[in-house]
Short mmCIF file of C-alpha atoms in Angstrom, two decimals:
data_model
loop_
_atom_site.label_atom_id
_atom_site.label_comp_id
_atom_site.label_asym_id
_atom_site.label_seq_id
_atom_site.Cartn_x
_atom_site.Cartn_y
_atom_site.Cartn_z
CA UNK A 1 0.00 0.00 0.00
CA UNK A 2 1.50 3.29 -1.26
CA UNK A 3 1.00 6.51 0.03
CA UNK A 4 -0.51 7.54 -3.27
CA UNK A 5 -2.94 4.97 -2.61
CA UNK A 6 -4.05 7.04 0.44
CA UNK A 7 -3.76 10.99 -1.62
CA UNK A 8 -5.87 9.17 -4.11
CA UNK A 9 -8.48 7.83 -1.88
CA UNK A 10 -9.70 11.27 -0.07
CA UNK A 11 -12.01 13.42 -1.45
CA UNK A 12 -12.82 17.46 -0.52
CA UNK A 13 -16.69 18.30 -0.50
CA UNK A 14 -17.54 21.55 -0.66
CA UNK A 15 -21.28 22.19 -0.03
CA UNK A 16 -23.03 25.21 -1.31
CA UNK A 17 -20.00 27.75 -0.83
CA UNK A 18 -20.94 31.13 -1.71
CA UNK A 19 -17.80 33.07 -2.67
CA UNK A 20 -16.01 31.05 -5.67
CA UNK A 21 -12.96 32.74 -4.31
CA UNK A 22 -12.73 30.19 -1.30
CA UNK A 23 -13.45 27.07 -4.40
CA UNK A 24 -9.89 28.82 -5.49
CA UNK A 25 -7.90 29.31 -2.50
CA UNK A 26 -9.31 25.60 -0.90
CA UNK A 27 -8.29 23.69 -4.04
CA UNK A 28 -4.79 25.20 -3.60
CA UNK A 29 -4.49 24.50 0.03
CA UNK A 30 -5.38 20.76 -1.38
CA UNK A 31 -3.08 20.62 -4.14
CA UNK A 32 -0.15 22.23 -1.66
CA UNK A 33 -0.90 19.07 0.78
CA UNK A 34 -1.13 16.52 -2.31
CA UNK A 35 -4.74 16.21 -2.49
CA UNK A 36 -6.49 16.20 -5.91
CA UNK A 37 -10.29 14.86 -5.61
CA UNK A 38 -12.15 18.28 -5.02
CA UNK A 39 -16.26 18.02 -4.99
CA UNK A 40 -18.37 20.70 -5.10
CA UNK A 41 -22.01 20.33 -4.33
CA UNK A 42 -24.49 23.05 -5.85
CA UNK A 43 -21.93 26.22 -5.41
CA UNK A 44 -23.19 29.28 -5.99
CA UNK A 45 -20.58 30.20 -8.86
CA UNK A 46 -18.80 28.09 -10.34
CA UNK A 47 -16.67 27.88 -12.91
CA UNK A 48 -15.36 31.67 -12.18
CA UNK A 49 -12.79 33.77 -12.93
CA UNK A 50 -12.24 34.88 -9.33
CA UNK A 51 -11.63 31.09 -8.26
CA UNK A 52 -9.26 30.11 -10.96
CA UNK A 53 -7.21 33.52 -10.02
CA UNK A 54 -6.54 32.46 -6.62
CA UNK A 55 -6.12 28.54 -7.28
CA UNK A 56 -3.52 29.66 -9.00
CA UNK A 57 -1.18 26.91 -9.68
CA UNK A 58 -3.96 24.26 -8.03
CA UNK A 59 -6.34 25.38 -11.30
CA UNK A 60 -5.85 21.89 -12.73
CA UNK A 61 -8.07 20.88 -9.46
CA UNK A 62 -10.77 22.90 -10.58
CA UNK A 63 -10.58 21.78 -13.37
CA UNK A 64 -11.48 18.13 -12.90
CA UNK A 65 -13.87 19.35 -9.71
CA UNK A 66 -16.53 17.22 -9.95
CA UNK A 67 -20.22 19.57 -9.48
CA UNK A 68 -23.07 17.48 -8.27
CA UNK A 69 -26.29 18.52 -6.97
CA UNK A 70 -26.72 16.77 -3.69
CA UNK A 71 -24.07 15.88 -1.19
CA UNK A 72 -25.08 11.90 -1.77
CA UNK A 73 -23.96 12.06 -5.43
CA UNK A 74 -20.20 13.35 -4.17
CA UNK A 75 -20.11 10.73 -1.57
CA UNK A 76 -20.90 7.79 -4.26
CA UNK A 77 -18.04 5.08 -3.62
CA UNK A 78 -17.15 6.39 -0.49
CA UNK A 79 -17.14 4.23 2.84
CA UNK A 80 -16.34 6.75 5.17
CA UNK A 81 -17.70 10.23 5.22
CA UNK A 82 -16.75 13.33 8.08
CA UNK A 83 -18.28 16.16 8.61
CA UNK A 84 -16.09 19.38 9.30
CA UNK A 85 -18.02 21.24 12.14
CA UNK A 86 -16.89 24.26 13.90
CA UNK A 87 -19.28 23.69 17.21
CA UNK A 88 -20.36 21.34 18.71
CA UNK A 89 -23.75 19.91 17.84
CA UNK A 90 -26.38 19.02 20.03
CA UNK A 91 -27.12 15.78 18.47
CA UNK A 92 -25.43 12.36 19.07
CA UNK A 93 -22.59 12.71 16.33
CA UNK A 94 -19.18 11.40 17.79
CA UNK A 95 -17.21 14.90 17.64
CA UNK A 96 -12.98 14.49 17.66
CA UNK A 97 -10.57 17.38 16.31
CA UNK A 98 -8.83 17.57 13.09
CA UNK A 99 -5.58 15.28 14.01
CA UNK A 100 -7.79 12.37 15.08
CA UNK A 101 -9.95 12.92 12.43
CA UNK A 102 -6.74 12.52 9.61
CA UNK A 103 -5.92 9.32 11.43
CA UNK A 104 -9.19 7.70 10.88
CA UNK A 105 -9.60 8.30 7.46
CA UNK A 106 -6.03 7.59 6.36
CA UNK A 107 -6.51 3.98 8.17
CA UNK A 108 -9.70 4.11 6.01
CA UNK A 109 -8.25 5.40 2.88
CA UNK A 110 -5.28 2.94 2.77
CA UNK A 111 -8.28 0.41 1.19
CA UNK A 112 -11.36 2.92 0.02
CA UNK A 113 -12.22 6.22 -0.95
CA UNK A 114 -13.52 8.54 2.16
CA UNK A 115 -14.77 11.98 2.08
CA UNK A 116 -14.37 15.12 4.81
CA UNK A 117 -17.13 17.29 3.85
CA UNK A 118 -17.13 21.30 4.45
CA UNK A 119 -20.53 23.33 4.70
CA UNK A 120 -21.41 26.92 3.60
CA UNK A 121 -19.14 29.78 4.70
CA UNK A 122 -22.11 31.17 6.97
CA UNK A 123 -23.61 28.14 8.61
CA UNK A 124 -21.55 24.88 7.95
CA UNK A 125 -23.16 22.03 7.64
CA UNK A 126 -27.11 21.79 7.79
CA UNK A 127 -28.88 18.99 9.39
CA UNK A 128 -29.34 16.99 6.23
CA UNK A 129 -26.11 17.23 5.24
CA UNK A 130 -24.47 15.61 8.93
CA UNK A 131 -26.64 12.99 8.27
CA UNK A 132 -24.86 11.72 5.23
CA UNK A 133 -21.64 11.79 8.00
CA UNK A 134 -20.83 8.95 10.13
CA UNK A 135 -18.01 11.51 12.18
CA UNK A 136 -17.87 15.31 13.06
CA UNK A 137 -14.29 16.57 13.51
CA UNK A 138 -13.11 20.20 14.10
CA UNK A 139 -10.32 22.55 14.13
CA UNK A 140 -9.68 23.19 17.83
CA UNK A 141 -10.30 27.11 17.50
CA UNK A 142 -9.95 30.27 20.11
CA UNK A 143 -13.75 30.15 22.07
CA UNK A 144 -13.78 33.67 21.65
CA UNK A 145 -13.46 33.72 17.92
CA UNK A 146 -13.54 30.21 15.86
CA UNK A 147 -14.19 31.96 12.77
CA UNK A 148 -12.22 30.08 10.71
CA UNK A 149 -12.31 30.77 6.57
CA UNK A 150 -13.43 28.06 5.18
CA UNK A 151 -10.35 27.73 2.70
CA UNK A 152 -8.20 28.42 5.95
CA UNK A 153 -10.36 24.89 7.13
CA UNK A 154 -9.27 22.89 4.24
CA UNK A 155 -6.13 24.07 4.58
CA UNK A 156 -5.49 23.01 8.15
CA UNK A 157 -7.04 19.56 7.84
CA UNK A 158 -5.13 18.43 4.55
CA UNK A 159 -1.70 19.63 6.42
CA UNK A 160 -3.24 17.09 9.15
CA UNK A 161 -3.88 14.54 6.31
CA UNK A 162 -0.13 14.99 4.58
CA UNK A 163 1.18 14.96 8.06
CA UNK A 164 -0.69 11.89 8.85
CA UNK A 165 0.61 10.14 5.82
CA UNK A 166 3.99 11.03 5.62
CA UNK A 167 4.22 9.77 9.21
CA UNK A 168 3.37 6.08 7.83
CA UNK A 169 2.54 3.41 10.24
CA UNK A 170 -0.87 3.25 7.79
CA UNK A 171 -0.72 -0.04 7.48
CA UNK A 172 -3.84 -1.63 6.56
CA UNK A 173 -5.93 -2.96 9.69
CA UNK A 174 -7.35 -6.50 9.63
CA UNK A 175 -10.85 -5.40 8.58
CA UNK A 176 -13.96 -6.11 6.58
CA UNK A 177 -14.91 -3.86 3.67
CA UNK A 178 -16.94 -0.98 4.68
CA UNK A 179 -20.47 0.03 3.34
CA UNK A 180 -20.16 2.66 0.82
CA UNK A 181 -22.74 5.69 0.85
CA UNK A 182 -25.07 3.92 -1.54
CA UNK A 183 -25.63 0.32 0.33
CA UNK A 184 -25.91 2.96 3.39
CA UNK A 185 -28.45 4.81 2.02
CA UNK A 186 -30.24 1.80 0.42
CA UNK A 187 -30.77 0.91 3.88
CA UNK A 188 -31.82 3.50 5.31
CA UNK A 189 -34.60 3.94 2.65
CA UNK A 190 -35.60 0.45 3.14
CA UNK A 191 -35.92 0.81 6.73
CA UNK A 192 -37.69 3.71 6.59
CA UNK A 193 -40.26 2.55 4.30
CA UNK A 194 -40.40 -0.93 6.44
CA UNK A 195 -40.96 1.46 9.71
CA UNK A 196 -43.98 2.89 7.48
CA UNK A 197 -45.49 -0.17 7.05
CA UNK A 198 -45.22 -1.81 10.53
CA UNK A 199 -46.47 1.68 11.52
CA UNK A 200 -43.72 2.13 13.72
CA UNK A 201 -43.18 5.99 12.59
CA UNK A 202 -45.94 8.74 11.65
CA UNK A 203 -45.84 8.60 7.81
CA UNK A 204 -46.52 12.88 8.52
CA UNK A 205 -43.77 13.40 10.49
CA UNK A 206 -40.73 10.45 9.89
CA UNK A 207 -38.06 12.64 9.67
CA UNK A 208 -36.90 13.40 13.38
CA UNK A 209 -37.28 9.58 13.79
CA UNK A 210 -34.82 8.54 10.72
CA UNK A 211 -32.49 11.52 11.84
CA UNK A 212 -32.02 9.21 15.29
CA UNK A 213 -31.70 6.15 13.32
CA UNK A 214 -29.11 7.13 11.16
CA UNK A 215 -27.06 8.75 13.71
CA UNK A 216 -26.81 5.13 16.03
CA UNK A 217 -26.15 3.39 12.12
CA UNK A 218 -23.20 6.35 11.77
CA UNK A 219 -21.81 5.22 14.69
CA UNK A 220 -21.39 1.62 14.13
CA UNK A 221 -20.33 2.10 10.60
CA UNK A 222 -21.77 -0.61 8.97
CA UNK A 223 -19.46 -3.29 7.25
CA UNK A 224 -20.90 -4.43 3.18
CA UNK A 225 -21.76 -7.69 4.61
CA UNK A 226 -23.71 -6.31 7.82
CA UNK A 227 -25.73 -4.12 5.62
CA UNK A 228 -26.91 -6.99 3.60
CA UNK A 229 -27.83 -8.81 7.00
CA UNK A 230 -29.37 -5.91 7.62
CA UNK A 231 -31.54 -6.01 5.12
CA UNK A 232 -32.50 -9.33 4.86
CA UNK A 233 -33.68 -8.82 8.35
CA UNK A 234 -36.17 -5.83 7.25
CA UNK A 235 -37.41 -7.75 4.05
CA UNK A 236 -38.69 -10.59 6.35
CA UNK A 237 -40.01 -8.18 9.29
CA UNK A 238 -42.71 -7.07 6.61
CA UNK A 239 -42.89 -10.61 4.42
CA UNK A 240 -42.01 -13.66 6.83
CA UNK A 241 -41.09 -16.56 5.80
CA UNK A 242 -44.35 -19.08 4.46
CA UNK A 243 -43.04 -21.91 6.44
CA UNK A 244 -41.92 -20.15 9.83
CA UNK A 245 -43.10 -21.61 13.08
CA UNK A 246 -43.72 -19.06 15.65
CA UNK B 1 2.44 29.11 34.41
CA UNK B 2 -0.72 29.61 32.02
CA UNK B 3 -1.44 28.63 28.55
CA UNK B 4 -1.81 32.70 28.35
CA UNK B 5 1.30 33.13 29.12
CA UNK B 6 2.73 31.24 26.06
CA UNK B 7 -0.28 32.69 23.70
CA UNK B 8 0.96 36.13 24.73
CA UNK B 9 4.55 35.25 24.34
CA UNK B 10 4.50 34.62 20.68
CA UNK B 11 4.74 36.98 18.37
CA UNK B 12 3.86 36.37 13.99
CA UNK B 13 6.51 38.91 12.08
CA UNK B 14 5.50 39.92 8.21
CA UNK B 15 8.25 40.85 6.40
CA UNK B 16 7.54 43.33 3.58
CA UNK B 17 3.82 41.56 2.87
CA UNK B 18 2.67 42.70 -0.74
CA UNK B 19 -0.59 42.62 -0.95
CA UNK B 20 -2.64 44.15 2.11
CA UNK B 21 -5.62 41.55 1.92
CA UNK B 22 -2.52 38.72 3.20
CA UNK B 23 -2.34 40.72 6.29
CA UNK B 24 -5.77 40.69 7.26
CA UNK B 25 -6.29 37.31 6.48
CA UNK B 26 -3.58 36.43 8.55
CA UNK B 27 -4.89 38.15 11.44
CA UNK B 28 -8.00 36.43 11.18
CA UNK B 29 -5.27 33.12 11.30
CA UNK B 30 -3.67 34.05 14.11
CA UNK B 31 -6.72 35.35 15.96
CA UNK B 32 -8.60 32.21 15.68
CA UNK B 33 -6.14 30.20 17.27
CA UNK B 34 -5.68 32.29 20.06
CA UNK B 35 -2.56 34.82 18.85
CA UNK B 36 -2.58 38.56 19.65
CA UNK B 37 0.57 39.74 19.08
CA UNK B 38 1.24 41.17 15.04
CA UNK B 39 4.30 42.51 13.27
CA UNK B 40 5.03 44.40 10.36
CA UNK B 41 8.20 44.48 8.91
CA UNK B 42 7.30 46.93 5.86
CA UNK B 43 4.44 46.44 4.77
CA UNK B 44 3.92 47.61 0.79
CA UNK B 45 0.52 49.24 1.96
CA UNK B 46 -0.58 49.50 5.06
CA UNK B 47 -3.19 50.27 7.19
CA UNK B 48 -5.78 48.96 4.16
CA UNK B 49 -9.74 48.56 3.49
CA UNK B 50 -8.88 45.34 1.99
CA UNK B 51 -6.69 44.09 4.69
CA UNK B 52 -9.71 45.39 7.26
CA UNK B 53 -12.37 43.47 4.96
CA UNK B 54 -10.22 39.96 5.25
CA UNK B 55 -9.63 39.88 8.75
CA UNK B 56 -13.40 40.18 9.61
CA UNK B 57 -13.29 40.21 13.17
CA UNK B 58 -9.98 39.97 13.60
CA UNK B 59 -9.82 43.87 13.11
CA UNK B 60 -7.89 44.33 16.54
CA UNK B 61 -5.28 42.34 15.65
CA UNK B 62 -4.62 44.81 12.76
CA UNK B 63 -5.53 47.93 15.10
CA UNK B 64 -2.66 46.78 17.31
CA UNK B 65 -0.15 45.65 14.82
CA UNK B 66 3.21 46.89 15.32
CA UNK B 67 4.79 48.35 12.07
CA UNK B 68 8.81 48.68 11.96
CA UNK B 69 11.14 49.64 9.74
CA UNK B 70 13.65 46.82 10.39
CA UNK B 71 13.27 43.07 11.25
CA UNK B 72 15.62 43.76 14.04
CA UNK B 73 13.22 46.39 15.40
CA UNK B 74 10.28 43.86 15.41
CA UNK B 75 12.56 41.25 17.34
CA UNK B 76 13.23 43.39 20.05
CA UNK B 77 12.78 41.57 23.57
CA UNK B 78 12.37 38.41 21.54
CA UNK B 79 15.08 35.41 23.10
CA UNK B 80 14.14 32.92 20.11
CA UNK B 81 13.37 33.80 16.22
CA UNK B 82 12.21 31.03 13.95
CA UNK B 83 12.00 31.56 10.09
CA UNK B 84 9.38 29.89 7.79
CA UNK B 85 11.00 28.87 4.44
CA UNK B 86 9.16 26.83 2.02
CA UNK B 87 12.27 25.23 1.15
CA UNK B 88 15.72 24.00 2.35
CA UNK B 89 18.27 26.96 2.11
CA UNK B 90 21.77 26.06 1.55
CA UNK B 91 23.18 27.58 4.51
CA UNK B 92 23.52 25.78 7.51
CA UNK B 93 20.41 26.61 9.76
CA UNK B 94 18.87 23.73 11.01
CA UNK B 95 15.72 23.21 9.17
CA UNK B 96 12.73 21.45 11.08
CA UNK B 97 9.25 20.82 10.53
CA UNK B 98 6.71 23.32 11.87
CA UNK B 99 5.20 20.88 14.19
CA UNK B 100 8.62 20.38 16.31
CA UNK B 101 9.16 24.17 15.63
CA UNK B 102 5.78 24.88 17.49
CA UNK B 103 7.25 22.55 20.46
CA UNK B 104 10.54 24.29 20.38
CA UNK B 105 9.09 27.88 20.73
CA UNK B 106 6.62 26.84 22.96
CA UNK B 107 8.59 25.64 25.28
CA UNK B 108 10.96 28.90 25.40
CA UNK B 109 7.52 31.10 25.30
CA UNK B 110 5.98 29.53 28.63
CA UNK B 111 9.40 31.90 30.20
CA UNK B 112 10.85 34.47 27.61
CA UNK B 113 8.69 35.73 24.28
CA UNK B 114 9.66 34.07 20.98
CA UNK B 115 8.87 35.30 17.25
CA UNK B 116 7.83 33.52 13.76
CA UNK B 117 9.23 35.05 10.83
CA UNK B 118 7.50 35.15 7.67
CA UNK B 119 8.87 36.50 3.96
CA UNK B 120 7.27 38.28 0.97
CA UNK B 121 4.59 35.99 -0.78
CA UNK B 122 7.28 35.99 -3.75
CA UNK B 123 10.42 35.09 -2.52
CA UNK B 124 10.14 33.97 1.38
CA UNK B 125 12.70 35.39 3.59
CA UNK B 126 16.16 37.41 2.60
CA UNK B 127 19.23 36.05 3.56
CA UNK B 128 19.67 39.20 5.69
CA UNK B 129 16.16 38.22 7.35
CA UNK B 130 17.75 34.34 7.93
CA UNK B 131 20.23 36.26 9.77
CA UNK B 132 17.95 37.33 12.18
CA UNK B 133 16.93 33.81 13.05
CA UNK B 134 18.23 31.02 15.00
CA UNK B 135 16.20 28.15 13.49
CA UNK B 136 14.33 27.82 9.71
CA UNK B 137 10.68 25.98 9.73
CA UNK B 138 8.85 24.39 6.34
CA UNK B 139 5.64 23.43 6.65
CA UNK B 140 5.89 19.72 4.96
CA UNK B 141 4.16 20.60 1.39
CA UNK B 142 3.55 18.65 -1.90
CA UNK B 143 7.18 18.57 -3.80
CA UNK B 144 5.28 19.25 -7.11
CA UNK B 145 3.28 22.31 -5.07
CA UNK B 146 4.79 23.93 -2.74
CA UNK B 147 2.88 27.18 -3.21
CA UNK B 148 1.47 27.90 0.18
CA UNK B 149 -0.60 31.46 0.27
CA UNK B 150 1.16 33.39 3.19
CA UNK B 151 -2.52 33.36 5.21
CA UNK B 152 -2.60 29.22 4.81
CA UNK B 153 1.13 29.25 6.02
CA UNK B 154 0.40 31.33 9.01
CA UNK B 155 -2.83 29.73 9.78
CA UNK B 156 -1.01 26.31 9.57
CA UNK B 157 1.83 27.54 11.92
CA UNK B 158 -0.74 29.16 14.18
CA UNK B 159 -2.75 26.10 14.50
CA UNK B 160 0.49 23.94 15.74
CA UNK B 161 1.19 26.44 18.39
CA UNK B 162 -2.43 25.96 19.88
CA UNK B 163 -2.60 22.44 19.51
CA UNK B 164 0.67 22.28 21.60
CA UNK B 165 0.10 24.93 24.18
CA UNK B 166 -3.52 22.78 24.33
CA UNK B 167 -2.17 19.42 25.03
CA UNK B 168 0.38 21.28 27.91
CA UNK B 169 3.17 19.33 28.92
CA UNK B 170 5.38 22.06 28.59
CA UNK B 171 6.46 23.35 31.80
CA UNK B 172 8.89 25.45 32.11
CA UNK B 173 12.35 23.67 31.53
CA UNK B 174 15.33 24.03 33.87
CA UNK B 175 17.51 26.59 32.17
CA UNK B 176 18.79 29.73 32.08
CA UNK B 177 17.17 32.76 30.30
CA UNK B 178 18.44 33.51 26.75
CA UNK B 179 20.11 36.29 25.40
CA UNK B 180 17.12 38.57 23.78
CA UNK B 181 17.82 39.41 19.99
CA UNK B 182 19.12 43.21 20.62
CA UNK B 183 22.06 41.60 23.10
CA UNK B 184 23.00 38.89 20.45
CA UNK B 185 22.96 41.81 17.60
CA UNK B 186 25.08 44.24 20.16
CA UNK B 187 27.71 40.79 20.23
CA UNK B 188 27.37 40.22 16.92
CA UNK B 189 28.37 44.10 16.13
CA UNK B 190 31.35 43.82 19.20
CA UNK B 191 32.32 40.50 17.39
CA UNK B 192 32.34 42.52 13.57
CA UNK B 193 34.38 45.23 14.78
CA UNK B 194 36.77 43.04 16.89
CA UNK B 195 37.36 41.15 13.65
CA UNK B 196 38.31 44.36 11.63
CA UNK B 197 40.45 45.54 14.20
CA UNK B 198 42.26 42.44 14.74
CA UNK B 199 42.54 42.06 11.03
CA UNK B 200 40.81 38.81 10.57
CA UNK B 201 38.27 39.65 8.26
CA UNK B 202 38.25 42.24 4.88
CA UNK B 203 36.26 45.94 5.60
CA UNK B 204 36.07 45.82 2.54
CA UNK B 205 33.53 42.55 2.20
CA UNK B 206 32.94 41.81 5.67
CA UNK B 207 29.56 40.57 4.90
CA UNK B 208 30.03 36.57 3.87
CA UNK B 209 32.09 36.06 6.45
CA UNK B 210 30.14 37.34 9.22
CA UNK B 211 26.82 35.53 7.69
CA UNK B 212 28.76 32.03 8.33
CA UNK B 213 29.50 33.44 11.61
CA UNK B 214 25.59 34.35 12.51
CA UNK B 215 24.79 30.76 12.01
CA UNK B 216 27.06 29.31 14.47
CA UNK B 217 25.89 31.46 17.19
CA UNK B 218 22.57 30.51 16.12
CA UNK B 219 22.56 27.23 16.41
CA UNK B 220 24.48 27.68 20.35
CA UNK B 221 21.26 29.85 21.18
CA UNK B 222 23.01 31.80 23.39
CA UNK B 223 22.13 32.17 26.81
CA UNK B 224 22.20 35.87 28.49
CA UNK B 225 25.58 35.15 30.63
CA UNK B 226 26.95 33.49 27.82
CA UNK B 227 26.83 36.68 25.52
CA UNK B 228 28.62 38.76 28.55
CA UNK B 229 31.12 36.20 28.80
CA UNK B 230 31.91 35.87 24.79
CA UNK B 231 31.51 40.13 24.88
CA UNK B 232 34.44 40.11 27.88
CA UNK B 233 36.71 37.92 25.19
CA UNK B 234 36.35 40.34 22.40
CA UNK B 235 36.92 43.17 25.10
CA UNK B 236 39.99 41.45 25.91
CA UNK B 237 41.19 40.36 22.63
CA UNK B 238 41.82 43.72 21.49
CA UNK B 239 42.95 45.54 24.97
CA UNK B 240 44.79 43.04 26.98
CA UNK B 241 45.08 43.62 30.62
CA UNK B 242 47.93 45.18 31.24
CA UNK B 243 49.06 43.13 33.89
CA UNK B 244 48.52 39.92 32.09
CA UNK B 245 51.28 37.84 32.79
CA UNK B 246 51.32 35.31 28.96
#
């Protein structure tokens, strides 16, 4: 396992930034750490002028930027997914800073693609969004002013990721393959609807429910096989088997 | 001894910063990881809108900036100056990463203050700037890339000196105080002019010499007795005691 192996396997995601100026100044901060996969879901502006000025040398990054318009489409493939967060959240996300962070998606990355995922300049990450996350990490930051720029963000955690890297000792851990964000989702759509139909949530009003569902699912991420089992387990809740005894 | 103590004992130096909007940006840096204390070593335009609009509310950082004329000015009181360079120099100065750099100048800032040393955004630091430090820093960068904006560089370097003063361990080692940087420039002047007089070095290019010189002392990092002592040989060297028996 090579240490490009690892570069290659981490993607930026970039949701809804406003300013195309930080798209240019984050995708050098990535391509000064070694980093190449930028994602950007539904920015404001984009391509721009203003961005590709202060890439400068990183423009070939925005060049092969991938656009998508929902956060689920840039985490296709991806087993692992963190969200960057610069408070603390009052729901049941595991929260651990920046360094840790790089350490658990490296181990991650040595065998499949994982994602850190930024949110707007003015309010991070919505709700929806931390629920495609199965980590929050942040930059530890002065209480009285943690006003980071976001390109300043992605800055700071790909020097923790290059860091991480070029300090080795990444070698693979004796693990099953992860879920990636699709099988993940496929669940959770199939439990939802299978929580419909036992009438176990209010088909007006699911959403708080799911949010709590996915959050204890985030933190056991969920191995390829164990999804499956998973699943099988759902299918039969609402279709048991003909020949079952009790 | 505090955390604030070390936070207030480190100082960022800009040496002749180009473009205005840098400067704010790297108060905003500095600010959200918990540094007060700004320098400017000529700045090409300063105080700026633009530098105002990028440090958002950083604005007091800029408001009590201290502008000099010299680097040597902006040192003043400091016992330990550490240059970033984005790449090895060929002179001898012991290069480190900025990570160990952080540790070093922590650990001198929970007793004496220390300064960080930053160059233009085109061409780093001058060798007469190198001068003025006794250790050079890089921030570990992509070989291919190693284009770090000045405001990513500082926020980098300012993020490693929080995330050591945060995880402590650095009390105050048994030592005695270093020289500041205005006695090590007063020995460094007694040494120049002992050298003319005695005839070991040319007046009329005085200058390489005396650069190899610089980096020997910088690498002792000289305590406070130790420049009186090395001062009393020079004294000596050129006005022997009369009674002196050899």
């Amino acid at each position: 396992m090579s240490s490009n192996t690892i570069f290659d396997h981490i993607r930026i995601v970039l949701c809804q930034t406003s300013h195309p100026g930080n798209i240019g100044s984050a995708a050098r901060a990535m391509k000064t750490m070694g980093l190449k996969h930028l994602y950007l879901v539904k920015p404001d502006i984009f391509p721009d002028a203003h961005a590709t000025a202060l890439a400068t040398g990183a423009a070939d990054l925005l060049e092969s930027a991938i656009v998508t318009e929902t956060l689920s489409e840039a985490l296709t493939g991806c087993a692992f997914t963190i969200g960057l967060s610069a408070r603390k959240r009052n729901l049941s996300h595991q929260l651990i800073n920046a360094r840790e962070a790089a350490l658990e998606a490296c181990k991650i990355a040595t065998q499949q693609p994982v994602a850190f995922v930024f949110g707007t300049e003015m309010s991070g990450l919505s709700n929806a969004e931390l629920d495609c996350c199965q980590l929050l990490a942040m930059i530890p930051a002065n209480p009285e002013y943690t006003s980071l720029n976001l390109a300043a963000a992605v800055q700071v955690l790909c020097y923790e990721l290059r860091m991480t890297i070029l300090a080795g000792k990444l070698d693979a851990e004796e693990r099953s393959e992860l879920a990636t964000n699709e099988a993940i989702e496929g669940f959770y759509t199939h439990l939802e609807e299978t929580l419909l139909k036992i009438g176990y949530i209010n088909p007006r009003a699911p959403k708080k429910l799911m949010e709590r569902i996915r959050r204890i699912y985030a933190r056991a991420r969920l191995e390829k096989e164990e999804v499956n089992l998973l699943r099988g387990i759902l299918t039969l809740s609402v279709n048991p088997k003909k020949h079952t005894k009790y």
